[in-house]
Amino acid sequence: MKKYKCIKSFDIEIYDEHGASTETYKTIKIGSEWYVDDVPYNMIAGADALHLV
């Protein structure tokens, strides 16, 4: 499993299970750790995007 560590704070938009915007945002904080999910297809961004959990 490949892990990633956030080096710059940024906001992401939150989507529901149907891919619709919830019009809410979450701040990803510096130093937070993420790993790549084994989902073969990202519903929002397509097959070439990473799905970080």
mmCIF file with all atom_site columns, C-alpha atoms in Angstrom:
data_model
loop_
_atom_site.group_PDB
_atom_site.id
_atom_site.type_symbol
_atom_site.label_atom_id
_atom_site.label_alt_id
_atom_site.label_comp_id
_atom_site.label_asym_id
_atom_site.label_entity_id
_atom_site.label_seq_id
_atom_site.pdbx_PDB_ins_code
_atom_site.Cartn_x
_atom_site.Cartn_y
_atom_site.Cartn_z
_atom_site.occupancy
_atom_site.B_iso_or_equiv
_atom_site.pdbx_formal_charge
_atom_site.auth_seq_id
_atom_site.auth_comp_id
_atom_site.auth_asym_id
_atom_site.auth_atom_id
_atom_site.pdbx_PDB_model_num
ATOM 1  C CA . MET A 1 1  ? 0.000   0.000  0.000   1.00 0.00 ? 1  MET A CA 1
ATOM 2  C CA . LYS A 1 2  ? 1.435   3.381  -1.025  1.00 0.00 ? 2  LYS A CA 1
ATOM 3  C CA . LYS A 1 3  ? 1.161   6.222  1.494   1.00 0.00 ? 3  LYS A CA 1
ATOM 4  C CA . TYR A 1 4  ? 1.205   9.969  0.937   1.00 0.00 ? 4  TYR A CA 1
ATOM 5  C CA . LYS A 1 5  ? 1.874   12.820 3.370   1.00 0.00 ? 5  LYS A CA 1
ATOM 6  C CA . CYS A 1 6  ? 0.317   16.244 2.849   1.00 0.00 ? 6  CYS A CA 1
ATOM 7  C CA . ILE A 1 7  ? 2.922   19.009 2.465   1.00 0.00 ? 7  ILE A CA 1
ATOM 8  C CA . LYS A 1 8  ? 0.522   21.928 1.906   1.00 0.00 ? 8  LYS A CA 1
ATOM 9  C CA . SER A 1 9  ? -2.885  22.644 3.427   1.00 0.00 ? 9  SER A CA 1
ATOM 10 C CA . PHE A 1 10 ? -5.835  22.845 0.990   1.00 0.00 ? 10 PHE A CA 1
ATOM 11 C CA . ASP A 1 11 ? -9.638  22.553 0.850   1.00 0.00 ? 11 ASP A CA 1
ATOM 12 C CA . ILE A 1 12 ? -11.581 19.845 -0.981  1.00 0.00 ? 12 ILE A CA 1
ATOM 13 C CA . GLU A 1 13 ? -15.246 19.783 -1.925  1.00 0.00 ? 13 GLU A CA 1
ATOM 14 C CA . ILE A 1 14 ? -17.307 16.962 -0.396  1.00 0.00 ? 14 ILE A CA 1
ATOM 15 C CA . TYR A 1 15 ? -19.517 14.791 -2.648  1.00 0.00 ? 15 TYR A CA 1
ATOM 16 C CA . ASP A 1 16 ? -22.295 12.365 -1.695  1.00 0.00 ? 16 ASP A CA 1
ATOM 17 C CA . GLU A 1 17 ? -22.568 8.698  -2.693  1.00 0.00 ? 17 GLU A CA 1
ATOM 18 C CA . HIS A 1 18 ? -24.181 9.705  -6.004  1.00 0.00 ? 18 HIS A CA 1
ATOM 19 C CA . GLY A 1 19 ? -21.381 12.089 -7.005  1.00 0.00 ? 19 GLY A CA 1
ATOM 20 C CA . ALA A 1 20 ? -23.385 15.247 -6.304  1.00 0.00 ? 20 ALA A CA 1
ATOM 21 C CA . SER A 1 21 ? -21.790 18.164 -4.494  1.00 0.00 ? 21 SER A CA 1
ATOM 22 C CA . THR A 1 22 ? -22.881 18.644 -0.889  1.00 0.00 ? 22 THR A CA 1
ATOM 23 C CA . GLU A 1 23 ? -21.667 22.268 -1.112  1.00 0.00 ? 23 GLU A CA 1
ATOM 24 C CA . THR A 1 24 ? -19.447 21.651 1.920   1.00 0.00 ? 24 THR A CA 1
ATOM 25 C CA . TYR A 1 25 ? -15.651 21.606 2.129   1.00 0.00 ? 25 TYR A CA 1
ATOM 26 C CA . LYS A 1 26 ? -13.007 19.900 4.242   1.00 0.00 ? 26 LYS A CA 1
ATOM 27 C CA . THR A 1 27 ? -9.539  21.271 4.940   1.00 0.00 ? 27 THR A CA 1
ATOM 28 C CA . ILE A 1 28 ? -6.707  18.812 4.405   1.00 0.00 ? 28 ILE A CA 1
ATOM 29 C CA . LYS A 1 29 ? -4.030  19.677 6.942   1.00 0.00 ? 29 LYS A CA 1
ATOM 30 C CA . ILE A 1 30 ? -0.249  19.684 6.580   1.00 0.00 ? 30 ILE A CA 1
ATOM 31 C CA . GLY A 1 31 ? 1.247   16.452 7.895   1.00 0.00 ? 31 GLY A CA 1
ATOM 32 C CA . SER A 1 32 ? -1.894  14.355 7.472   1.00 0.00 ? 32 SER A CA 1
ATOM 33 C CA . GLU A 1 33 ? -1.205  10.899 6.036   1.00 0.00 ? 33 GLU A CA 1
ATOM 34 C CA . TRP A 1 34 ? -3.197  9.243  3.252   1.00 0.00 ? 34 TRP A CA 1
ATOM 35 C CA . TYR A 1 35 ? -3.081  5.941  1.399   1.00 0.00 ? 35 TYR A CA 1
ATOM 36 C CA . VAL A 1 36 ? -4.384  4.845  -1.985  1.00 0.00 ? 36 VAL A CA 1
ATOM 37 C CA . ASP A 1 37 ? -7.675  2.966  -1.805  1.00 0.00 ? 37 ASP A CA 1
ATOM 38 C CA . ASP A 1 38 ? -7.994  -0.167 -3.954  1.00 0.00 ? 38 ASP A CA 1
ATOM 39 C CA . VAL A 1 39 ? -11.033 1.216  -5.790  1.00 0.00 ? 39 VAL A CA 1
ATOM 40 C CA . PRO A 1 40 ? -10.384 0.632  -9.516  1.00 0.00 ? 40 PRO A CA 1
ATOM 41 C CA . TYR A 1 41 ? -12.429 3.629  -10.674 1.00 0.00 ? 41 TYR A CA 1
ATOM 42 C CA . ASN A 1 42 ? -12.938 7.090  -9.181  1.00 0.00 ? 42 ASN A CA 1
ATOM 43 C CA . MET A 1 43 ? -16.554 8.105  -9.868  1.00 0.00 ? 43 MET A CA 1
ATOM 44 C CA . ILE A 1 44 ? -15.829 11.848 -9.841  1.00 0.00 ? 44 ILE A CA 1
ATOM 45 C CA . ALA A 1 45 ? -12.473 12.109 -11.623 1.00 0.00 ? 45 ALA A CA 1
ATOM 46 C CA . GLY A 1 46 ? -12.227 8.927  -13.704 1.00 0.00 ? 46 GLY A CA 1
ATOM 47 C CA . ALA A 1 47 ? -9.848  5.993  -13.913 1.00 0.00 ? 47 ALA A CA 1
ATOM 48 C CA . ASP A 1 48 ? -6.617  8.057  -13.949 1.00 0.00 ? 48 ASP A CA 1
ATOM 49 C CA . ALA A 1 49 ? -7.296  9.768  -10.588 1.00 0.00 ? 49 ALA A CA 1
ATOM 50 C CA . LEU A 1 50 ? -6.110  8.550  -7.193  1.00 0.00 ? 50 LEU A CA 1
ATOM 51 C CA . HIS A 1 51 ? -8.661  7.837  -4.488  1.00 0.00 ? 51 HIS A CA 1
ATOM 52 C CA . LEU A 1 52 ? -6.917  8.733  -1.230  1.00 0.00 ? 52 LEU A CA 1
ATOM 53 C CA . VAL A 1 53 ? -8.372  7.593  2.069   1.00 0.00 ? 53 VAL A CA 1
#
